[in-house]
């Protein structure tokens, strides 16, 4: 039960950080006077920024979890049969590709702003 509260607390902290970073960016734009007059485009920019932050956060958390699980299993398999090490490194690299794909999606979202 305590572990569940820690996870919920971590999720709340990540979401609060995302919202805070979006607020800081919008405040900087307001200070420069480059805030669009149309509220719809303002909300679109904030939404795209939050979507990009969520894409990166979710992909990196998922990649870290996958690499942790696959990496420990790969080392266990390599300890028993060393010839499996090359194959297991391939699976770890595939899991790490999740983070790269999340970064690419976030960059595409930011280009739409």
mmCIF file of N, CA, C and O in Angstrom:
data_model
loop_
_atom_site.group_PDB
_atom_site.id
_atom_site.type_symbol
_atom_site.label_atom_id
_atom_site.label_comp_id
_atom_site.label_asym_id
_atom_site.label_seq_id
_atom_site.Cartn_x
_atom_site.Cartn_y
_atom_site.Cartn_z
ATOM 1 N N UNK A 1 0.819 -1.188 0.000
ATOM 2 C CA UNK A 1 0.000 0.000 0.000
ATOM 3 C C UNK A 1 0.865 1.254 0.000
ATOM 4 O O UNK A 1 0.529 2.220 -0.668
ATOM 5 N N UNK A 2 1.968 1.221 0.744
ATOM 6 C CA UNK A 2 2.871 2.363 0.782
ATOM 7 C C UNK A 2 3.500 2.568 -0.594
ATOM 8 O O UNK A 2 3.682 3.696 -1.046
ATOM 9 N N UNK A 3 3.801 1.455 -1.285
ATOM 10 C CA UNK A 3 4.383 1.540 -2.613
ATOM 11 C C UNK A 3 3.411 2.207 -3.583
ATOM 12 O O UNK A 3 3.818 2.978 -4.450
ATOM 13 N N UNK A 4 2.127 1.940 -3.437
ATOM 14 C CA UNK A 4 1.118 2.559 -4.282
ATOM 15 C C UNK A 4 1.080 4.068 -4.057
ATOM 16 O O UNK A 4 1.007 4.846 -5.021
ATOM 17 N N UNK A 5 1.154 4.502 -2.809
ATOM 18 C CA UNK A 5 1.156 5.932 -2.519
ATOM 19 C C UNK A 5 2.403 6.617 -3.060
ATOM 20 O O UNK A 5 2.355 7.762 -3.480
ATOM 21 N N UNK A 6 3.528 5.915 -3.050
ATOM 22 C CA UNK A 6 4.750 6.485 -3.626
ATOM 23 C C UNK A 6 4.596 6.681 -5.127
ATOM 24 O O UNK A 6 5.019 7.695 -5.672
ATOM 25 N N UNK A 7 4.016 5.698 -5.793
ATOM 26 C CA UNK A 7 3.810 5.824 -7.240
ATOM 27 C C UNK A 7 2.852 6.959 -7.557
ATOM 28 O O UNK A 7 3.091 7.734 -8.484
ATOM 29 N N UNK A 8 1.772 7.046 -6.818
ATOM 30 C CA UNK A 8 0.813 8.131 -7.048
ATOM 31 C C UNK A 8 1.476 9.480 -6.785
ATOM 32 O O UNK A 8 1.278 10.437 -7.534
ATOM 33 N N UNK A 9 2.281 9.553 -5.737
ATOM 34 C CA UNK A 9 3.006 10.787 -5.450
ATOM 35 C C UNK A 9 3.979 11.146 -6.558
ATOM 36 O O UNK A 9 4.113 12.311 -6.927
ATOM 37 N N UNK A 10 4.645 10.153 -7.127
ATOM 38 C CA UNK A 10 5.567 10.404 -8.232
ATOM 39 C C UNK A 10 4.824 10.897 -9.460
ATOM 40 O O UNK A 10 5.272 11.827 -10.142
ATOM 41 N N UNK A 11 3.678 10.296 -9.747
ATOM 42 C CA UNK A 11 2.893 10.722 -10.907
ATOM 43 C C UNK A 11 2.405 12.147 -10.722
ATOM 44 O O UNK A 11 2.459 12.963 -11.652
ATOM 45 N N UNK A 12 1.945 12.472 -9.534
ATOM 46 C CA UNK A 12 1.481 13.835 -9.258
ATOM 47 C C UNK A 12 2.635 14.824 -9.391
ATOM 48 O O UNK A 12 2.469 15.916 -9.943
ATOM 49 N N UNK A 13 3.817 14.443 -8.931
ATOM 50 C CA UNK A 13 4.976 15.327 -9.043
ATOM 51 C C UNK A 13 5.357 15.559 -10.500
ATOM 52 O O UNK A 13 5.677 16.696 -10.894
ATOM 53 N N UNK A 14 5.298 14.528 -11.319
ATOM 54 C CA UNK A 14 5.624 14.683 -12.740
ATOM 55 C C UNK A 14 4.599 15.583 -13.423
ATOM 56 O O UNK A 14 4.959 16.480 -14.198
ATOM 57 N N UNK A 15 3.325 15.365 -13.142
ATOM 58 C CA UNK A 15 2.292 16.204 -13.749
ATOM 59 C C UNK A 15 2.408 17.658 -13.298
ATOM 60 O O UNK A 15 2.229 18.581 -14.097
ATOM 61 N N UNK A 16 2.719 17.867 -12.031
ATOM 62 C CA UNK A 16 2.900 19.231 -11.535
ATOM 63 C C UNK A 16 4.094 19.897 -12.220
ATOM 64 O O UNK A 16 4.036 21.083 -12.566
ATOM 65 N N UNK A 17 5.155 19.144 -12.439
ATOM 66 C CA UNK A 17 6.311 19.689 -13.144
ATOM 67 C C UNK A 17 5.995 20.054 -14.578
ATOM 68 O O UNK A 17 6.453 21.077 -15.097
ATOM 69 N N UNK A 18 5.186 19.218 -15.232
ATOM 70 C CA UNK A 18 4.790 19.529 -16.608
ATOM 71 C C UNK A 18 3.963 20.804 -16.660
ATOM 72 O O UNK A 18 4.179 21.668 -17.518
ATOM 73 N N UNK A 19 3.010 20.930 -15.755
ATOM 74 C CA UNK A 19 2.158 22.118 -15.744
ATOM 75 C C UNK A 19 2.979 23.357 -15.398
ATOM 76 O O UNK A 19 2.796 24.423 -15.994
ATOM 77 N N UNK A 20 3.902 23.232 -14.451
ATOM 78 C CA UNK A 20 4.745 24.362 -14.079
ATOM 79 C C UNK A 20 5.622 24.802 -15.243
ATOM 80 O O UNK A 20 5.776 26.003 -15.490
ATOM 81 N N UNK A 21 6.188 23.841 -15.980
ATOM 82 C CA UNK A 21 7.042 24.218 -17.107
ATOM 83 C C UNK A 21 6.235 24.910 -18.202
ATOM 84 O O UNK A 21 6.715 25.857 -18.823
ATOM 85 N N UNK A 22 5.004 24.444 -18.439
ATOM 86 C CA UNK A 22 4.148 25.121 -19.426
ATOM 87 C C UNK A 22 3.817 26.535 -18.979
ATOM 88 O O UNK A 22 3.773 27.463 -19.792
ATOM 89 N N UNK A 23 3.606 26.725 -17.685
ATOM 90 C CA UNK A 23 3.289 28.050 -17.158
ATOM 91 C C UNK A 23 4.475 28.992 -17.312
ATOM 92 O O UNK A 23 4.305 30.163 -17.677
ATOM 93 N N UNK A 24 5.672 28.489 -17.081
ATOM 94 C CA UNK A 24 6.867 29.322 -17.217
ATOM 95 C C UNK A 24 7.044 29.755 -18.669
ATOM 96 O O UNK A 24 7.351 30.917 -18.952
ATOM 97 N N UNK A 25 6.842 28.834 -19.593
ATOM 98 C CA UNK A 25 6.978 29.172 -21.013
ATOM 99 C C UNK A 25 5.954 30.223 -21.421
ATOM 100 O O UNK A 25 6.270 31.180 -22.136
ATOM 101 N N UNK A 26 4.727 30.059 -20.970
ATOM 102 C CA UNK A 26 3.693 31.032 -21.325
ATOM 103 C C UNK A 26 3.982 32.397 -20.698
ATOM 104 O O UNK A 26 3.708 33.436 -21.304
ATOM 105 N N UNK A 27 4.546 32.414 -19.496
ATOM 106 C CA UNK A 27 4.894 33.686 -18.859
ATOM 107 C C UNK A 27 6.010 34.390 -19.630
ATOM 108 O O UNK A 27 5.990 35.612 -19.785
ATOM 109 N N UNK A 28 6.977 33.625 -20.134
ATOM 110 C CA UNK A 28 8.050 34.230 -20.921
ATOM 111 C C UNK A 28 7.513 34.805 -22.223
ATOM 112 O O UNK A 28 7.919 35.880 -22.655
ATOM 113 N N UNK A 29 6.589 34.097 -22.851
ATOM 114 C CA UNK A 29 6.001 34.613 -24.082
ATOM 115 C C UNK A 29 5.182 35.872 -23.803
ATOM 116 O O UNK A 29 5.175 36.798 -24.611
ATOM 117 N N UNK A 30 4.488 35.907 -22.687
ATOM 118 C CA UNK A 30 3.700 37.092 -22.342
ATOM 119 C C UNK A 30 4.605 38.286 -22.076
ATOM 120 O O UNK A 30 4.269 39.423 -22.422
ATOM 121 N N UNK A 31 5.755 38.037 -21.465
ATOM 122 C CA UNK A 31 6.683 39.130 -21.184
ATOM 123 C C UNK A 31 7.263 39.707 -22.473
ATOM 124 O O UNK A 31 7.541 40.906 -22.562
ATOM 125 N N UNK A 32 7.461 38.871 -23.463
ATOM 126 C CA UNK A 32 7.980 39.344 -24.740
ATOM 127 C C UNK A 32 6.906 39.985 -25.608
ATOM 128 O O UNK A 32 7.211 40.605 -26.608
ATOM 129 N N UNK A 33 5.665 39.773 -25.239
ATOM 130 C CA UNK A 33 4.582 40.345 -26.020
ATOM 131 C C UNK A 33 4.222 39.517 -27.240
ATOM 132 O O UNK A 33 3.594 40.014 -28.159
ATOM 133 N N UNK A 34 4.615 38.279 -27.262
ATOM 134 C CA UNK A 34 4.340 37.435 -28.425
ATOM 135 C C UNK A 34 3.170 36.487 -28.180
ATOM 136 O O UNK A 34 3.070 35.449 -28.803
ATOM 137 N N UNK A 35 2.297 36.862 -27.255
ATOM 138 C CA UNK A 35 1.131 36.028 -26.976
ATOM 139 C C UNK A 35 0.099 36.265 -28.075
ATOM 140 O O UNK A 35 -0.217 37.407 -28.390
ATOM 141 N N UNK A 36 -0.407 35.213 -28.678
ATOM 142 C CA UNK A 36 -1.406 35.411 -29.733
ATOM 143 C C UNK A 36 -2.703 35.981 -29.164
ATOM 144 O O UNK A 36 -3.083 35.703 -28.035
ATOM 145 N N UNK A 37 -3.379 36.796 -29.974
ATOM 146 C CA UNK A 37 -4.619 37.414 -29.527
ATOM 147 C C UNK A 37 -5.756 36.407 -29.485
ATOM 148 O O UNK A 37 -6.693 36.567 -28.713
ATOM 149 N N UNK A 38 -5.665 35.374 -30.286
ATOM 150 C CA UNK A 38 -6.713 34.372 -30.356
ATOM 151 C C UNK A 38 -6.528 33.359 -29.223
ATOM 152 O O UNK A 38 -5.499 32.703 -29.142
ATOM 153 N N UNK A 39 -7.516 33.220 -28.336
ATOM 154 C CA UNK A 39 -7.371 32.258 -27.233
ATOM 155 C C UNK A 39 -7.277 30.811 -27.707
ATOM 156 O O UNK A 39 -6.632 29.991 -27.066
ATOM 157 N N UNK A 40 -7.874 30.503 -28.858
ATOM 158 C CA UNK A 40 -7.816 29.126 -29.354
ATOM 159 C C UNK A 40 -6.383 28.724 -29.694
ATOM 160 O O UNK A 40 -5.956 27.609 -29.389
ATOM 161 N N UNK A 41 -5.628 29.625 -30.307
ATOM 162 C CA UNK A 41 -4.242 29.282 -30.637
ATOM 163 C C UNK A 41 -3.383 29.230 -29.379
ATOM 164 O O UNK A 41 -2.413 28.469 -29.320
ATOM 165 N N UNK A 42 -3.729 30.014 -28.379
ATOM 166 C CA UNK A 42 -3.015 29.944 -27.104
ATOM 167 C C UNK A 42 -3.218 28.578 -26.447
ATOM 168 O O UNK A 42 -2.268 27.934 -26.029
ATOM 169 N N UNK A 43 -4.471 28.126 -26.401
ATOM 170 C CA UNK A 43 -4.753 26.819 -25.815
ATOM 171 C C UNK A 43 -4.153 25.695 -26.652
ATOM 172 O O UNK A 43 -3.724 24.674 -26.127
ATOM 173 N N UNK A 44 -4.084 25.891 -27.964
ATOM 174 C CA UNK A 44 -3.471 24.885 -28.833
ATOM 175 C C UNK A 44 -1.984 24.761 -28.524
ATOM 176 O O UNK A 44 -1.437 23.664 -28.463
ATOM 177 N N UNK A 45 -1.318 25.907 -28.333
ATOM 178 C CA UNK A 45 0.119 25.889 -28.019
ATOM 179 C C UNK A 45 0.378 25.203 -26.681
ATOM 180 O O UNK A 45 1.303 24.402 -26.554
ATOM 181 N N UNK A 46 -0.434 25.520 -25.686
ATOM 182 C CA UNK A 46 -0.273 24.899 -24.375
ATOM 183 C C UNK A 46 -0.544 23.399 -24.467
ATOM 184 O O UNK A 46 0.185 22.573 -23.913
ATOM 185 N N UNK A 47 -1.589 23.031 -25.199
ATOM 186 C CA UNK A 47 -1.917 21.618 -25.359
ATOM 187 C C UNK A 47 -0.827 20.849 -26.074
ATOM 188 O O UNK A 47 -0.480 19.725 -25.681
ATOM 189 N N UNK A 48 -0.258 21.442 -27.126
ATOM 190 C CA UNK A 48 0.829 20.766 -27.833
ATOM 191 C C UNK A 48 2.069 20.652 -26.959
ATOM 192 O O UNK A 48 2.777 19.641 -26.994
ATOM 193 N N UNK A 49 2.350 21.679 -26.165
ATOM 194 C CA UNK A 49 3.497 21.606 -25.256
ATOM 195 C C UNK A 49 3.333 20.531 -24.199
ATOM 196 O O UNK A 49 4.256 19.786 -23.897
ATOM 197 N N UNK A 50 2.127 20.446 -23.643
ATOM 198 C CA UNK A 50 1.877 19.411 -22.640
ATOM 199 C C UNK A 50 1.891 18.016 -23.274
ATOM 200 O O UNK A 50 2.365 17.060 -22.659
ATOM 201 N N UNK A 51 1.392 17.897 -24.504
ATOM 202 C CA UNK A 51 1.427 16.603 -25.187
ATOM 203 C C UNK A 51 2.862 16.176 -25.469
ATOM 204 O O UNK A 51 3.211 14.995 -25.318
ATOM 205 N N UNK A 52 3.711 17.130 -25.850
ATOM 206 C CA UNK A 52 5.113 16.804 -26.096
ATOM 207 C C UNK A 52 5.807 16.378 -24.798
ATOM 208 O O UNK A 52 6.570 15.411 -24.778
ATOM 209 N N UNK A 53 5.518 17.090 -23.710
ATOM 210 C CA UNK A 53 6.117 16.725 -22.416
ATOM 211 C C UNK A 53 5.641 15.354 -21.964
ATOM 212 O O UNK A 53 6.428 14.547 -21.462
ATOM 213 N N UNK A 54 4.363 15.070 -22.167
ATOM 214 C CA UNK A 54 3.837 13.758 -21.786
ATOM 215 C C UNK A 54 4.426 12.649 -22.659
ATOM 216 O O UNK A 54 4.714 11.559 -22.162
ATOM 217 N N UNK A 55 4.621 12.929 -23.952
ATOM 218 C CA UNK A 55 5.203 11.917 -24.843
ATOM 219 C C UNK A 55 6.618 11.555 -24.409
ATOM 220 O O UNK A 55 6.981 10.372 -24.361
ATOM 221 N N UNK A 56 7.397 12.553 -24.070
ATOM 222 C CA UNK A 56 8.767 12.278 -23.632
ATOM 223 C C UNK A 56 8.764 11.571 -22.280
ATOM 224 O O UNK A 56 9.478 10.583 -22.080
ATOM 225 N N UNK A 57 7.946 12.062 -21.347
ATOM 226 C CA UNK A 57 7.927 11.466 -20.006
ATOM 227 C C UNK A 57 7.473 10.014 -20.049
ATOM 228 O O UNK A 57 8.109 9.134 -19.456
ATOM 229 N N UNK A 58 6.403 9.737 -20.771
ATOM 230 C CA UNK A 58 5.882 8.367 -20.821
ATOM 231 C C UNK A 58 6.848 7.426 -21.520
ATOM 232 O O UNK A 58 7.055 6.285 -21.074
ATOM 233 N N UNK A 59 7.462 7.891 -22.605
ATOM 234 C CA UNK A 59 8.379 7.004 -23.329
ATOM 235 C C UNK A 59 9.650 6.729 -22.527
ATOM 236 O O UNK A 59 10.154 5.606 -22.534
ATOM 237 N N UNK A 60 10.134 7.715 -21.810
ATOM 238 C CA UNK A 60 11.358 7.495 -21.030
ATOM 239 C C UNK A 60 11.083 6.621 -19.818
ATOM 240 O O UNK A 60 11.888 5.751 -19.474
ATOM 241 N N UNK A 61 9.932 6.822 -19.181
ATOM 242 C CA UNK A 61 9.589 5.954 -18.050
ATOM 243 C C UNK A 61 9.403 4.520 -18.533
ATOM 244 O O UNK A 61 9.889 3.568 -17.912
ATOM 245 N N UNK A 62 8.718 4.350 -19.658
ATOM 246 C CA UNK A 62 8.525 3.013 -20.213
ATOM 247 C C UNK A 62 9.830 2.371 -20.641
ATOM 248 O O UNK A 62 10.058 1.174 -20.407
ATOM 249 N N UNK A 63 10.707 3.149 -21.274
ATOM 250 C CA UNK A 63 11.989 2.613 -21.703
ATOM 251 C C UNK A 63 12.851 2.231 -20.500
ATOM 252 O O UNK A 63 13.518 1.189 -20.510
ATOM 253 N N UNK A 64 12.826 3.055 -19.463
ATOM 254 C CA UNK A 64 13.603 2.723 -18.260
ATOM 255 C C UNK A 64 13.110 1.453 -17.598
ATOM 256 O O UNK A 64 13.898 0.611 -17.168
ATOM 257 N N UNK A 65 11.802 1.302 -17.543
ATOM 258 C CA UNK A 65 11.226 0.074 -16.964
ATOM 259 C C UNK A 65 11.595 -1.141 -17.814
ATOM 260 O O UNK A 65 11.990 -2.181 -17.277
ATOM 261 N N UNK A 66 11.476 -0.998 -19.128
ATOM 262 C CA UNK A 66 11.785 -2.124 -20.022
ATOM 263 C C UNK A 66 13.263 -2.494 -19.968
ATOM 264 O O UNK A 66 13.609 -3.682 -19.915
ATOM 265 N N UNK A 67 14.127 -1.506 -19.974
ATOM 266 C CA UNK A 67 15.558 -1.794 -19.934
ATOM 267 C C UNK A 67 15.928 -2.448 -18.604
ATOM 268 O O UNK A 67 16.747 -3.374 -18.560
ATOM 269 N N UNK A 68 15.308 -2.003 -17.518
ATOM 270 C CA UNK A 68 15.581 -2.624 -16.220
ATOM 271 C C UNK A 68 15.183 -4.084 -16.185
ATOM 272 O O UNK A 68 15.935 -4.941 -15.715
ATOM 273 N N UNK A 69 13.999 -4.378 -16.689
ATOM 274 C CA UNK A 69 13.530 -5.770 -16.694
ATOM 275 C C UNK A 69 14.328 -6.631 -17.672
ATOM 276 O O UNK A 69 14.766 -7.731 -17.343
ATOM 277 N N UNK A 70 14.494 -6.136 -18.900
ATOM 278 C CA UNK A 70 15.187 -6.927 -19.917
ATOM 279 C C UNK A 70 16.666 -7.049 -19.588
ATOM 280 O O UNK A 70 17.269 -8.107 -19.787
ATOM 281 N N UNK A 71 17.254 -5.979 -19.069
ATOM 282 C CA UNK A 71 18.683 -6.022 -18.740
ATOM 283 C C UNK A 71 19.001 -7.027 -17.655
ATOM 284 O O UNK A 71 19.984 -7.774 -17.748
ATOM 285 N N UNK A 72 18.166 -7.077 -16.629
ATOM 286 C CA UNK A 72 18.432 -8.052 -15.565
ATOM 287 C C UNK A 72 18.226 -9.479 -16.063
ATOM 288 O O UNK A 72 18.993 -10.382 -15.725
ATOM 289 N N UNK A 73 17.208 -9.686 -16.897
ATOM 290 C CA UNK A 73 16.998 -11.018 -17.460
ATOM 291 C C UNK A 73 18.125 -11.389 -18.417
ATOM 292 O O UNK A 73 18.551 -12.556 -18.467
ATOM 293 N N UNK A 74 18.623 -10.409 -19.160
ATOM 294 C CA UNK A 74 19.710 -10.678 -20.102
ATOM 295 C C UNK A 74 20.989 -11.069 -19.384
ATOM 296 O O UNK A 74 21.704 -11.987 -19.802
ATOM 297 N N UNK A 75 21.291 -10.381 -18.285
ATOM 298 C CA UNK A 75 22.495 -10.733 -17.540
ATOM 299 C C UNK A 75 22.368 -12.098 -16.876
ATOM 300 O O UNK A 75 23.336 -12.851 -16.777
ATOM 301 N N UNK A 76 21.150 -12.423 -16.428
ATOM 302 C CA UNK A 76 20.923 -13.747 -15.860
ATOM 303 C C UNK A 76 21.100 -14.838 -16.899
ATOM 304 O O UNK A 76 21.695 -15.889 -16.627
ATOM 305 N N UNK A 77 20.596 -14.588 -18.111
ATOM 306 C CA UNK A 77 20.757 -15.571 -19.183
ATOM 307 C C UNK A 77 22.204 -15.664 -19.625
ATOM 308 O O UNK A 77 22.700 -16.761 -19.930
ATOM 309 N N UNK A 78 22.912 -14.540 -19.657
ATOM 310 C CA UNK A 78 24.315 -14.551 -20.077
ATOM 311 C C UNK A 78 25.203 -15.238 -19.046
ATOM 312 O O UNK A 78 26.236 -15.802 -19.396
ATOM 313 N N UNK A 79 24.790 -15.201 -17.786
ATOM 314 C CA UNK A 79 25.581 -15.898 -16.767
ATOM 315 C C UNK A 79 25.495 -17.404 -16.951
ATOM 316 O O UNK A 79 26.462 -18.121 -16.700
ATOM 317 N N UNK A 80 24.335 -17.880 -17.409
ATOM 318 C CA UNK A 80 24.178 -19.323 -17.625
ATOM 319 C C UNK A 80 24.727 -19.757 -18.983
ATOM 320 O O UNK A 80 25.368 -20.796 -19.081
ATOM 321 N N UNK A 81 24.436 -18.971 -20.011
ATOM 322 C CA UNK A 81 24.895 -19.299 -21.369
ATOM 323 C C UNK A 81 25.470 -18.034 -22.004
ATOM 324 O O UNK A 81 24.726 -17.202 -22.508
ATOM 325 N N UNK A 82 26.797 -17.895 -22.011
ATOM 326 C CA UNK A 82 27.423 -16.659 -22.518
ATOM 327 C C UNK A 82 27.129 -16.365 -23.994
ATOM 328 O O UNK A 82 27.205 -15.210 -24.419
ATOM 329 N N UNK A 83 26.772 -17.351 -24.775
ATOM 330 C CA UNK A 83 26.505 -17.088 -26.194
ATOM 331 C C UNK A 83 25.198 -16.317 -26.408
ATOM 332 O O UNK A 83 24.938 -15.818 -27.502
ATOM 333 N N UNK A 84 24.376 -16.189 -25.382
ATOM 334 C CA UNK A 84 23.128 -15.431 -25.489
ATOM 335 C C UNK A 84 23.308 -13.937 -25.250
ATOM 336 O O UNK A 84 22.357 -13.173 -25.396
ATOM 337 N N UNK A 85 24.507 -13.514 -24.903
ATOM 338 C CA UNK A 85 24.737 -12.106 -24.573
ATOM 339 C C UNK A 85 24.467 -11.192 -25.767
ATOM 340 O O UNK A 85 23.857 -10.124 -25.620
ATOM 341 N N UNK A 86 24.890 -11.597 -26.959
ATOM 342 C CA UNK A 86 24.696 -10.759 -28.139
ATOM 343 C C UNK A 86 23.214 -10.559 -28.435
ATOM 344 O O UNK A 86 22.772 -9.449 -28.724
ATOM 345 N N UNK A 87 22.438 -11.624 -28.347
ATOM 346 C CA UNK A 87 20.991 -11.504 -28.586
ATOM 347 C C UNK A 87 20.326 -10.643 -27.521
ATOM 348 O O UNK A 87 19.417 -9.868 -27.810
ATOM 349 N N UNK A 88 20.758 -10.792 -26.305
ATOM 350 C CA UNK A 88 20.118 -10.031 -25.237
ATOM 351 C C UNK A 88 20.423 -8.542 -25.340
ATOM 352 O O UNK A 88 19.580 -7.715 -25.003
ATOM 353 N N UNK A 89 21.595 -8.186 -25.822
ATOM 354 C CA UNK A 89 21.916 -6.772 -26.023
ATOM 355 C C UNK A 89 21.005 -6.178 -27.092
ATOM 356 O O UNK A 89 20.581 -5.022 -26.997
ATOM 357 N N UNK A 90 20.641 -6.973 -28.091
ATOM 358 C CA UNK A 90 19.714 -6.519 -29.114
ATOM 359 C C UNK A 90 18.355 -6.175 -28.509
ATOM 360 O O UNK A 90 17.750 -5.150 -28.844
ATOM 361 N N UNK A 91 17.870 -6.989 -27.597
ATOM 362 C CA UNK A 91 16.580 -6.713 -26.962
ATOM 363 C C UNK A 91 16.642 -5.466 -26.079
ATOM 364 O O UNK A 91 15.678 -4.702 -26.008
ATOM 365 N N UNK A 92 17.752 -5.258 -25.421
ATOM 366 C CA UNK A 92 17.908 -4.046 -24.609
ATOM 367 C C UNK A 92 17.910 -2.808 -25.505
ATOM 368 O O UNK A 92 17.299 -1.788 -25.182
ATOM 369 N N UNK A 93 18.558 -2.915 -26.667
ATOM 370 C CA UNK A 93 18.583 -1.784 -27.602
ATOM 371 C C UNK A 93 17.190 -1.497 -28.154
ATOM 372 O O UNK A 93 16.824 -0.339 -28.357
ATOM 373 N N UNK A 94 16.413 -2.536 -28.398
ATOM 374 C CA UNK A 94 15.041 -2.321 -28.869
ATOM 375 C C UNK A 94 14.200 -1.608 -27.809
ATOM 376 O O UNK A 94 13.382 -0.747 -28.125
ATOM 377 N N UNK A 95 14.394 -1.967 -26.560
ATOM 378 C CA UNK A 95 13.669 -1.294 -25.482
ATOM 379 C C UNK A 95 14.098 0.168 -25.362
ATOM 380 O O UNK A 95 13.284 1.045 -25.090
ATOM 381 N N UNK A 96 15.360 0.428 -25.597
ATOM 382 C CA UNK A 96 15.859 1.802 -25.521
ATOM 383 C C UNK A 96 15.331 2.641 -26.683
ATOM 384 O O UNK A 96 15.223 3.862 -26.588
ATOM 385 N N UNK A 97 14.966 1.977 -27.762
ATOM 386 C CA UNK A 97 14.393 2.681 -28.904
ATOM 387 C C UNK A 97 13.077 3.360 -28.577
ATOM 388 O O UNK A 97 12.666 4.302 -29.261
ATOM 389 N N UNK A 98 12.395 2.898 -27.527
ATOM 390 C CA UNK A 98 11.159 3.555 -27.096
ATOM 391 C C UNK A 98 11.406 5.017 -26.723
ATOM 392 O O UNK A 98 10.605 5.888 -27.044
ATOM 393 N N UNK A 99 12.501 5.271 -26.049
ATOM 394 C CA UNK A 99 12.817 6.646 -25.648
ATOM 395 C C UNK A 99 13.100 7.510 -26.871
ATOM 396 O O UNK A 99 12.680 8.669 -26.931
ATOM 397 N N UNK A 100 13.778 6.952 -27.844
ATOM 398 C CA UNK A 100 14.084 7.703 -29.062
ATOM 399 C C UNK A 100 12.804 8.022 -29.828
ATOM 400 O O UNK A 100 12.630 9.131 -30.339
ATOM 401 N N UNK A 101 11.892 7.062 -29.891
ATOM 402 C CA UNK A 101 10.626 7.308 -30.582
ATOM 403 C C UNK A 101 9.790 8.360 -29.857
ATOM 404 O O UNK A 101 9.160 9.201 -30.496
ATOM 405 N N UNK A 102 9.783 8.334 -28.543
ATOM 406 C CA UNK A 102 9.075 9.361 -27.787
ATOM 407 C C UNK A 102 9.655 10.742 -28.036
ATOM 408 O O UNK A 102 8.922 11.733 -28.166
ATOM 409 N N UNK A 103 10.972 10.820 -28.120
ATOM 410 C CA UNK A 103 11.631 12.094 -28.415
ATOM 411 C C UNK A 103 11.257 12.579 -29.809
ATOM 412 O O UNK A 103 10.972 13.768 -30.011
ATOM 413 N N UNK A 104 11.218 11.670 -30.782
ATOM 414 C CA UNK A 104 10.871 12.050 -32.150
ATOM 415 C C UNK A 104 9.425 12.545 -32.226
ATOM 416 O O UNK A 104 9.139 13.540 -32.907
ATOM 417 N N UNK A 105 8.528 11.875 -31.532
ATOM 418 C CA UNK A 105 7.128 12.308 -31.526
ATOM 419 C C UNK A 105 7.000 13.682 -30.869
ATOM 420 O O UNK A 105 6.264 14.545 -31.344
ATOM 421 N N UNK A 106 7.716 13.902 -29.783
ATOM 422 C CA UNK A 106 7.672 15.205 -29.120
ATOM 423 C C UNK A 106 8.206 16.310 -30.033
ATOM 424 O O UNK A 106 7.645 17.406 -30.077
ATOM 425 N N UNK A 107 9.250 16.020 -30.782
ATOM 426 C CA UNK A 107 9.783 17.026 -31.711
ATOM 427 C C UNK A 107 8.779 17.330 -32.819
ATOM 428 O O UNK A 107 8.631 18.478 -33.241
ATOM 429 N N UNK A 108 8.059 16.323 -33.291
ATOM 430 C CA UNK A 108 7.022 16.570 -34.299
ATOM 431 C C UNK A 108 5.893 17.422 -33.731
ATOM 432 O O UNK A 108 5.366 18.305 -34.422
ATOM 433 N N UNK A 109 5.529 17.183 -32.482
ATOM 434 C CA UNK A 109 4.486 18.000 -31.859
ATOM 435 C C UNK A 109 4.930 19.433 -31.675
ATOM 436 O O UNK A 109 4.154 20.378 -31.871
ATOM 437 N N UNK A 110 6.188 19.630 -31.304
ATOM 438 C CA UNK A 110 6.704 20.979 -31.100
ATOM 439 C C UNK A 110 6.791 21.733 -32.425
ATOM 440 O O UNK A 110 6.569 22.944 -32.482
ATOM 441 N N UNK A 111 7.062 21.020 -33.526
ATOM 442 C CA UNK A 111 7.107 21.664 -34.833
ATOM 443 C C UNK A 111 5.755 22.213 -35.251
ATOM 444 O O UNK A 111 5.682 23.131 -36.060
ATOM 445 N N UNK A 112 4.670 21.656 -34.706
ATOM 446 C CA UNK A 112 3.330 22.114 -35.067
ATOM 447 C C UNK A 112 2.958 23.424 -34.371
ATOM 448 O O UNK A 112 1.942 24.024 -34.710
ATOM 449 N N UNK A 113 3.711 23.848 -33.374
ATOM 450 C CA UNK A 113 3.351 25.065 -32.631
ATOM 451 C C UNK A 113 3.446 26.294 -33.493
ATOM 452 O O UNK A 113 4.114 26.550 -34.318
#
